[in-house]
Amino acid sequence: MKIWRWVSEQYSDFTRGISSFGLWSFNSMRSWGRAFTTTFWSERRQTPSQVNYALTRSIYRSEGDSCLGYGFGKPIVDLQVGFMGLPIVNTENEDTNDFLNECINDHWADEIQQMFRDSIRDSKTVVRVRRPDILDPLMTIDEAEHCVLEIIPPEFVQIERDPRNKNIITRAIVNHTMVFIKSQGSPSTGRDPVTEEHSVLEIITPDDYTFYDQTANAWLTNMQAANRYGFVPLEEIYNEWDAGLQSGQSDYESALPFMRAFHDVLTQGLQAHKYHSTPKVVLNLNDVAPFIKNNFPEAVDPETGQIMPHAEISWRGREIIFLQQGDEMKFLEARSVLGDTNTLLEFLIDCVCIAAQTPEWAFMRVAGGTANSDRNAQTVPFLKKIDKKRKVYQKPIQNIMKMVLVMSGLIPVRVKLSWEMVRPDDLVVHMQAFQQLVIGLEVALQSGEISDETYQRMIKQFLPAMKSISQESKDAKKDQKERQAAQAPPLPPVQVQNQLPPAEIRNRPVPVGARH
């Protein structure tokens, strides 16, 4: 009875904030997001602490009622993901460095990009660290050693943390949709197997993994297993955490009003273009009946010769129109408003770029003649934004690395992360600054104004791969001794004294008795 009460409490807690999603299907989430349109704020966020995931995903895919304005959504996110790149891990142990960098570049590159994309778009995502199943016949030893990452939609996960230490996850509940076979069917009679979808809760604690079938109201004891790592291998990834909202923020929130306005203006412009592109004919006729009989004989009754009541005429195929004397025909030229629409659309594009902090060249819009200067002026703040995003994701990546080290039987360490240069031009400027710094430090070191430790601390700012100062000094002295030993002149050849007797002694006959 206690177990059942505990399960019902967990089920009610888990479904309290997500009952709006119905049967956990993506279609129901999309329909719910479209129906929730009472106010602008409620459309962006389901609650003050949760973004409307259905809306953000529809913006990314350019779906929904404002799809003409949602075309900005994909470049805003993908451009940041492309410029961020992949981090480079550095620790005091070279073997650990090689192992973790292989994980990032060879095994997790796609998952890390998904993590960046989903969190920037949805304000949050959840990453799960797994070791591949040993029963998988296609699994390699290399894949088993480096683990795998799994990206889980945040609405399918509920995480509970220790109130005394928010870094420790005490329990996580993950919702899965599993297919169970109720009847195997019969090939001989042509009866197909009968399957049924069940909603299954996976409850993860530092001690074990348990599964509860919500559809059948039963525990799945055959799937439970012990957690031999002692922690819950999940990590919540937030984009620009806001303590006031107690959640992350989507990069679409500030730009969404201008996207909607762009859609409305573009829709009106297309309607105006359709209206003005259709030719308008003005006819001044003295008598309508002869005009219809001469040009539209299908509207005339052949028996009576009169125009049939409620007859319809069509202008298709009428390349020549016959007029009587005194009739006039001309085209009505309406003034187009597309010029003003173009100006307004350009203004709204600027508003989207400012709100999303995205340069306009990301949308293939650069003014001719000043392309280089405009591009450079817009790139500088964008690079600052990329540097800010990298710092946002530094701690979550470090936590994932610690999980992988523990799963691999190693001691967890807080790794240092460095990133590649965003542009080749920045690398040239960086190296020139480093060269000037080294020259100045050499002069100060030789004059005795700074110590070796200060010299190394200054250089370490430009070389993230450097180890600790003490270890780097030991390795540098060791390498210097090896180089000096390799560059030392070779020793002179040793002259060995000839021990052989002179020729006349060797050729002297030996007595017979001396041979024995």
XYZ file of N, CA, C and O in Angstrom, residues 317-455:
556
model
N -8.654 33.181 -73.250
C -8.613 32.937 -74.687
C -9.129 34.080 -75.525
O -9.232 33.949 -76.755
N -9.454 35.222 -74.897
C -9.973 36.364 -75.647
C -8.813 37.294 -75.987
O -8.539 38.272 -75.291
N -8.098 36.973 -77.027
C -6.976 37.816 -77.419
C -7.436 39.033 -78.221
O -6.744 40.048 -78.268
N -8.596 38.905 -78.875
C -9.141 40.004 -79.693
C -10.546 40.311 -79.191
O -11.368 39.398 -79.019
N -10.832 41.569 -78.954
C -12.139 42.018 -78.513
C -12.731 42.917 -79.609
O -12.059 43.852 -80.090
N -13.943 42.647 -79.993
C -14.632 43.422 -81.042
C -15.505 44.472 -80.378
O -16.327 44.174 -79.506
N -15.311 45.725 -80.821
C -16.065 46.852 -80.311
C -16.868 47.495 -81.438
O -16.464 47.471 -82.612
N -17.966 48.110 -81.060
C -18.762 48.853 -82.014
C -18.325 50.314 -82.041
O -17.551 50.764 -81.192
N -18.832 50.999 -83.016
C -18.482 52.405 -83.143
C -19.018 53.175 -81.939
O -20.187 53.042 -81.564
N -18.119 53.926 -81.301
C -18.483 54.695 -80.123
C -18.101 54.032 -78.818
O -18.114 54.674 -77.760
N -17.750 52.722 -78.862
C -17.313 52.037 -77.639
C -15.853 52.362 -77.344
O -15.041 52.577 -78.255
N -15.493 52.382 -76.092
C -14.116 52.671 -75.671
C -13.644 51.559 -74.723
O -14.423 51.008 -73.941
N -12.340 51.274 -74.769
C -11.734 50.242 -73.911
C -10.328 50.707 -73.536
O -9.549 51.106 -74.396
N -9.997 50.673 -72.252
C -8.674 51.053 -71.779
C -8.349 50.267 -70.507
O -9.233 49.673 -69.874
N -7.036 50.248 -70.137
C -6.566 49.545 -68.942
C -6.419 50.534 -67.791
O -5.900 51.647 -67.972
N -6.875 50.083 -66.627
C -6.772 50.910 -65.431
C -5.444 50.624 -64.743
O -5.140 49.480 -64.365
N -4.594 51.619 -64.572
C -3.279 51.478 -63.958
C -3.359 51.986 -62.510
O -3.473 53.185 -62.266
N -3.310 51.031 -61.573
C -3.340 51.382 -60.150
C -1.926 51.565 -59.636
O -0.997 50.861 -60.031
N -1.746 52.520 -58.740
C -0.422 52.791 -58.172
C -0.066 51.713 -57.162
O -0.806 51.438 -56.223
N 1.108 51.082 -57.331
C 1.538 50.005 -56.449
C 2.122 50.570 -55.155
O 2.753 51.627 -55.148
N 1.913 49.836 -54.063
C 2.457 50.245 -52.758
C 3.673 49.405 -52.389
O 4.114 49.418 -51.251
N 4.228 48.664 -53.356
C 5.343 47.774 -53.038
C 6.602 48.547 -52.666
O 7.462 48.032 -51.953
N 6.738 49.764 -53.143
C 7.918 50.545 -52.750
C 7.940 50.827 -51.261
O 8.959 50.649 -50.581
N 6.834 51.253 -50.700
C 6.751 51.488 -49.269
C 6.872 50.188 -48.480
O 7.446 50.159 -47.392
N 6.331 49.112 -49.030
C 6.440 47.812 -48.354
C 7.889 47.366 -48.269
O 8.324 46.838 -47.233
N 8.649 47.601 -49.330
C 10.066 47.213 -49.323
C 10.825 47.978 -48.257
O 11.658 47.407 -47.536
N 10.550 49.261 -48.110
C 11.223 50.051 -47.083
C 10.883 49.547 -45.685
O 11.765 49.438 -44.812
N 9.616 49.214 -45.465
C 9.204 48.724 -44.158
C 9.802 47.355 -43.862
O 10.212 47.073 -42.724
N 9.895 46.500 -44.869
C 10.488 45.171 -44.666
C 11.967 45.283 -44.312
O 12.463 44.547 -43.450
N 12.677 46.181 -44.949
C 14.088 46.379 -44.617
C 14.251 46.872 -43.177
O 15.167 46.454 -42.467
N 13.364 47.748 -42.760
C 13.406 48.229 -41.374
C 13.151 47.084 -40.396
O 13.818 46.981 -39.354
N 12.202 46.209 -40.710
C 11.902 45.084 -39.817
C 13.053 44.080 -39.779
O 13.316 43.470 -38.740
N 13.754 43.903 -40.889
C 14.936 43.035 -40.887
C 15.994 43.593 -39.943
O 16.638 42.855 -39.180
N 16.179 44.908 -39.973
C 17.125 45.530 -39.039
C 16.682 45.307 -37.591
O 17.511 45.049 -36.706
N 15.371 45.383 -37.346
C 14.872 45.157 -35.992
C 15.125 43.720 -35.540
O 15.499 43.471 -34.387
N 14.925 42.757 -36.444
C 15.184 41.351 -36.116
C 16.665 41.143 -35.812
O 17.036 40.448 -34.852
N 17.537 41.747 -36.596
C 18.983 41.603 -36.379
C 19.393 42.184 -35.028
O 20.209 41.592 -34.308
N 18.827 43.326 -34.677
C 19.187 43.952 -33.405
C 18.665 43.133 -32.233
O 19.378 42.889 -31.249
N 17.401 42.688 -32.321
C 16.814 41.949 -31.210
C 17.480 40.592 -31.019
O 17.692 40.141 -29.887
N 17.824 39.917 -32.114
C 18.442 38.594 -32.033
C 19.963 38.657 -31.923
O 20.607 37.612 -31.809
N 20.550 39.847 -32.001
C 22.002 40.021 -31.954
C 22.677 39.170 -33.025
O 23.670 38.486 -32.777
N 22.128 39.253 -34.220
C 22.634 38.486 -35.353
C 22.943 39.444 -36.488
O 22.098 40.291 -36.820
N 24.125 39.388 -37.092
C 24.441 40.315 -38.194
C 23.550 40.054 -39.401
O 23.107 38.929 -39.638
N 23.286 41.110 -40.156
C 22.372 40.983 -41.294
C 22.969 40.151 -42.420
O 22.222 39.616 -43.242
N 24.313 40.017 -42.469
C 24.870 39.164 -43.517
C 24.542 37.693 -43.283
O 24.698 36.870 -44.171
N 24.063 37.352 -42.074
C 23.600 35.985 -41.848
C 22.341 35.684 -42.648
O 22.045 34.525 -42.939
N 21.598 36.737 -43.014
C 20.388 36.575 -43.825
C 20.638 36.949 -45.286
O 19.690 37.291 -46.004
N 21.906 36.923 -45.712
C 22.289 37.214 -47.097
C 21.889 38.641 -47.501
O 21.490 38.896 -48.640
N 22.009 39.575 -46.595
C 21.628 40.958 -46.865
C 22.805 41.864 -46.527
O 23.068 42.151 -45.372
N 23.539 42.288 -47.563
C 24.683 43.176 -47.394
C 24.586 44.241 -48.474
O 24.398 43.925 -49.650
N 24.701 45.494 -48.091
C 24.619 46.590 -49.054
C 25.849 46.600 -49.943
O 26.982 46.367 -49.489
N 25.655 46.844 -51.217
C 26.770 46.872 -52.155
C 27.642 48.088 -51.959
O 27.170 49.173 -51.621
N 28.934 47.928 -52.196
C 29.881 49.031 -52.072
C 30.467 49.157 -50.691
O 31.612 49.554 -50.538
N 29.707 48.849 -49.654
C 30.200 48.956 -48.279
C 30.127 47.597 -47.590
O 29.950 47.526 -46.382
N 30.222 46.534 -48.372
C 30.042 45.195 -47.818
C 31.098 44.864 -46.778
O 30.795 44.354 -45.702
N 32.351 45.180 -47.084
C 33.430 44.791 -46.172
C 33.346 45.564 -44.855
O 33.460 44.988 -43.767
N 33.143 46.876 -44.943
C 33.078 47.670 -43.717
C 31.860 47.304 -42.883
O 31.946 47.177 -41.657
N 30.708 47.119 -43.526
C 29.514 46.741 -42.780
C 29.677 45.371 -42.150
O 29.263 45.146 -41.014
N 30.266 44.473 -42.888
C 30.435 43.112 -42.365
C 31.334 43.100 -41.140
O 31.044 42.434 -40.145
N 32.438 43.842 -41.202
C 33.352 43.875 -40.056
C 32.700 44.549 -38.849
O 32.878 44.108 -37.709
N 31.934 45.625 -39.090
C 31.285 46.328 -37.979
C 30.253 45.442 -37.292
O 30.068 45.524 -36.079
N 29.575 44.594 -38.056
C 28.568 43.711 -37.476
C 29.185 42.457 -36.869
O 28.591 41.843 -35.982
N 30.354 42.056 -37.338
C 30.964 40.821 -36.872
C 31.536 40.960 -35.468
O 31.497 40.012 -34.680
N 32.053 42.131 -35.130
C 32.691 42.312 -33.820
C 31.720 42.036 -32.679
O 32.013 41.231 -31.779
N 30.524 42.639 -32.629
C 29.599 42.291 -31.534
C 29.109 40.854 -31.606
O 28.834 40.247 -30.563
N 29.024 40.306 -32.819
C 28.596 38.908 -32.924
C 29.648 37.975 -32.338
O 29.324 36.968 -31.700
N 30.921 38.279 -32.538
C 31.983 37.458 -31.955
C 31.960 37.543 -30.433
O 32.248 36.555 -29.741
N 31.630 38.707 -29.896
C 31.481 38.828 -28.444
C 30.331 37.954 -27.950
O 30.409 37.350 -26.868
N 29.271 37.864 -28.733
C 28.154 37.003 -28.363
C 28.578 35.535 -28.376
O 28.198 34.760 -27.492
N 29.359 35.130 -29.367
C 29.842 33.745 -29.435
C 30.719 33.424 -28.233
O 30.627 32.343 -27.630
N 31.582 34.366 -27.847
C 32.420 34.158 -26.667
C 31.568 34.023 -25.403
O 31.862 33.216 -24.521
N 30.494 34.780 -25.324
C 29.583 34.684 -24.187
C 28.897 33.317 -24.159
O 28.759 32.695 -23.096
N 28.455 32.824 -25.317
C 27.794 31.519 -25.380
C 28.754 30.411 -24.962
O 28.370 29.447 -24.280
N 29.991 30.496 -25.348
C 30.964 29.472 -24.964
C 31.132 29.410 -23.453
O 31.278 28.321 -22.889
N 31.122 30.549 -22.803
C 31.236 30.554 -21.343
C 29.979 29.982 -20.692
O 30.052 29.383 -19.620
N 28.823 30.168 -21.340
C 27.576 29.623 -20.797
C 27.632 28.101 -20.748
O 27.181 27.477 -19.782
N 28.212 27.479 -21.766
C 28.215 26.024 -21.865
C 29.473 25.383 -21.279
O 29.642 24.168 -21.374
N 30.345 26.165 -20.691
C 31.584 25.603 -20.159
C 31.324 24.665 -18.986
O 31.816 23.525 -18.970
N 30.540 25.092 -18.021
C 30.290 24.257 -16.842
C 29.531 22.980 -17.170
O 29.900 21.902 -16.685
N 28.451 23.009 -17.967
C 27.787 21.745 -18.309
C 28.707 20.749 -19.013
O 28.644 19.544 -18.733
N 29.560 21.229 -19.900
C 30.482 20.315 -20.578
C 31.477 19.730 -19.586
O 31.827 18.541 -19.654
N 31.938 20.520 -18.648
C 32.842 19.999 -17.621
C 32.161 18.927 -16.779
O 32.778 17.917 -16.431
N 30.884 19.104 -16.452
C 30.157 18.087 -15.686
C 30.000 16.802 -16.482
O 30.108 15.697 -15.933
N 29.750 16.915 -17.775
C 29.640 15.717 -18.620
C 30.972 14.980 -18.662
O 31.027 13.745 -18.625
N 32.067 15.731 -18.729
C 33.385 15.098 -18.745
C 33.647 14.337 -17.454
O 34.214 13.234 -17.467
N 33.233 14.897 -16.319
C 33.431 14.195 -15.048
C 32.626 12.896 -15.006
O 33.092 11.882 -14.481
N 31.412 12.913 -15.557
C 30.625 11.682 -15.610
C 31.319 10.610 -16.443
O 31.376 9.437 -16.052
N 31.853 11.002 -17.569
C 32.509 10.032 -18.452
C 33.752 9.455 -17.782
O 34.035 8.254 -17.897
N 34.502 10.286 -17.085
C 35.692 9.785 -16.403
C 35.324 8.762 -15.339
O 35.993 7.726 -15.189
N 34.267 9.023 -14.569
C 33.844 8.067 -13.542
C 33.357 6.773 -14.188
O 33.671 5.670 -13.730
N 32.584 6.878 -15.274
C 32.103 5.680 -15.961
C 33.238 4.865 -16.564
O 33.101 3.658 -16.760
N 34.348 5.522 -16.859
C 35.503 4.824 -17.429
C 36.472 4.335 -16.365
O 37.565 3.869 -16.703
N 36.108 4.465 -15.091
C 36.971 3.991 -14.019
C 38.103 4.925 -13.679
O 39.082 4.496 -13.056
N 38.014 6.198 -14.052
C 39.064 7.161 -13.771
C 38.614 8.124 -12.679
O 37.447 8.162 -12.297
N 39.555 8.921 -12.209
C 39.254 9.911 -11.166
C 38.683 11.152 -11.836
O 39.272 11.679 -12.788
N 37.535 11.673 -11.373
C 36.967 12.868 -12.017
C 37.820 14.099 -11.750
O 38.283 14.326 -10.633
N 38.034 14.884 -12.778
C 38.770 16.149 -12.680
C 37.969 17.219 -13.410
O 37.198 16.930 -14.329
N 38.160 18.440 -12.977
C 37.512 19.580 -13.650
C 38.421 20.038 -14.778
O 39.440 20.690 -14.543
N 38.041 19.685 -15.986
C 38.902 19.925 -17.139
C 38.876 21.410 -17.508
O 37.940 22.144 -17.167
N 39.916 21.825 -18.184
C 39.985 23.176 -18.729
C 39.600 23.106 -20.204
O 40.058 22.227 -20.936
N 38.776 24.053 -20.625
C 38.278 24.067 -21.997
C 38.835 25.277 -22.736
O 38.885 26.390 -22.187
N 39.252 25.049 -23.942
C 39.649 26.127 -24.845
C 38.921 25.911 -26.173
O 38.468 24.803 -26.475
N 38.804 26.968 -26.950
C 38.036 26.913 -28.189
C 38.912 27.399 -29.333
O 39.819 28.230 -29.140
N 38.607 26.915 -30.486
C 39.346 27.344 -31.667
C 38.965 28.773 -32.043
O 37.907 29.274 -31.659
N 39.850 29.428 -32.804
C 39.566 30.784 -33.245
C 38.383 30.777 -34.219
O 38.259 29.883 -35.056
N 37.543 31.778 -34.063
C 36.354 31.838 -34.912
C 36.723 32.148 -36.346
O 36.205 31.536 -37.285
N 37.664 33.092 -36.562
C 38.066 33.484 -37.911
C 39.577 33.354 -38.061
O 40.324 33.597 -37.108
N 40.063 33.007 -39.253
C 41.528 32.966 -39.451
C 42.179 34.321 -39.217
O 43.331 34.384 -38.772
N 41.477 35.409 -39.530
C 42.064 36.734 -39.302
C 42.348 36.972 -37.824
O 43.351 37.593 -37.456
N 41.479 36.457 -36.966
C 41.694 36.613 -35.529
C 42.927 35.862 -35.062
O 43.624 36.292 -34.140
N 43.199 34.717 -35.690
C 44.389 33.941 -35.324
C 45.665 34.714 -35.649
O 46.622 34.692 -34.874
N 45.685 35.414 -36.778
C 46.871 36.206 -37.139
C 47.083 37.329 -36.129
O 48.196 37.564 -35.640
N 46.021 38.036 -35.773
C 46.128 39.116 -34.784
C 46.545 38.560 -33.423
O 47.351 39.161 -32.700
N 46.024 37.392 -33.080
C 46.360 36.765 -31.801
C 47.844 36.423 -31.739
O 48.511 36.665 -30.720
N 48.380 35.872 -32.814
C 49.794 35.502 -32.831
C 50.705 36.736 -32.822
O 51.776 36.722 -32.206
N 50.283 37.794 -33.480
C 51.085 39.020 -33.448
C 51.127 39.612 -32.035
O 52.189 40.051 -31.575
N 49.996 39.597 -31.357
C 49.976 40.085 -29.974
C 50.833 39.199 -29.073
O 51.540 39.703 -28.182
N 50.789 37.887 -29.300
C 51.605 36.977 -28.494
C 53.095 37.223 -28.737
O 53.909 37.182 -27.798
N 53.464 37.480 -29.976
C 54.869 37.753 -30.291
C 55.352 39.022 -29.593
O 56.452 39.046 -29.017
N 54.553 40.058 -29.617
C 54.952 41.298 -28.952
C 55.037 41.107 -27.439
O 55.922 41.656 -26.771
N 54.142 40.307 -26.884
C 54.183 40.052 -25.442
C 55.449 39.300 -25.055
O 56.101 39.625 -24.050
N 55.816 38.292 -25.836
C 57.016 37.507 -25.525
C 58.265 38.376 -25.587
O 59.171 38.273 -24.737
N 58.319 39.254 -26.565
C 59.493 40.140 -26.675
C 59.602 41.035 -25.443
O 60.688 41.213 -24.858
N 58.504 41.609 -25.016
C 58.535 42.454 -23.829
C 58.861 41.680 -22.568
O 59.607 42.164 -21.694
N 58.340 40.458 -22.431
C 58.632 39.648 -21.252
C 60.090 39.225 -21.215
O 60.696 39.148 -20.126
N 60.668 38.946 -22.371
C 62.086 38.566 -22.411
C 62.968 39.706 -21.909
O 63.915 39.495 -21.146
N 62.635 40.910 -22.329
C 63.425 42.066 -21.881
C 63.278 42.262 -20.371
O 64.257 42.500 -19.644
N 62.059 42.144 -19.877
C 61.839 42.325 -18.439
C 62.481 41.216 -17.629
O 62.978 41.451 -16.512
N 62.473 39.978 -18.172
C 63.086 38.862 -17.450
C 64.599 39.002 -17.394
O 65.220 38.753 -16.345
N 65.227 39.396 -18.479
C 66.685 39.538 -18.508
C 67.154 40.695 -17.621
O 68.243 40.639 -17.050
N 66.328 41.741 -17.500
C 66.708 42.860 -16.644
C 66.368 42.618 -15.179
O 66.649 43.473 -14.331
N 65.759 41.473 -14.869
C 65.450 41.124 -13.491
C 64.225 41.805 -12.926
O 64.046 41.830 -11.705
N 63.347 42.326 -13.777
C 62.154 43.020 -13.282
C 61.009 42.058 -12.961
O 60.132 42.397 -12.156
N 60.991 40.895 -13.577
C 59.943 39.908 -13.311
C 60.604 38.557 -13.065
O 61.782 38.343 -13.403
N 59.857 37.663 -12.474
C 60.367 36.327 -12.187
C 59.936 35.354 -13.278
O 59.102 35.671 -14.147
N 60.477 34.137 -13.226
C 60.093 33.109 -14.193
C 58.620 32.735 -14.048
O 57.935 32.447 -15.036
N 58.112 32.747 -12.811
C 56.711 32.385 -12.596
C 55.776 33.411 -13.239
O 54.787 33.045 -13.877
N 56.098 34.702 -13.086
C 55.285 35.740 -13.729
C 55.355 35.620 -15.243
O 54.348 35.803 -15.950
N 56.533 35.304 -15.749
C 56.719 35.109 -17.192
C 55.789 34.000 -17.701
O 55.102 34.153 -18.719
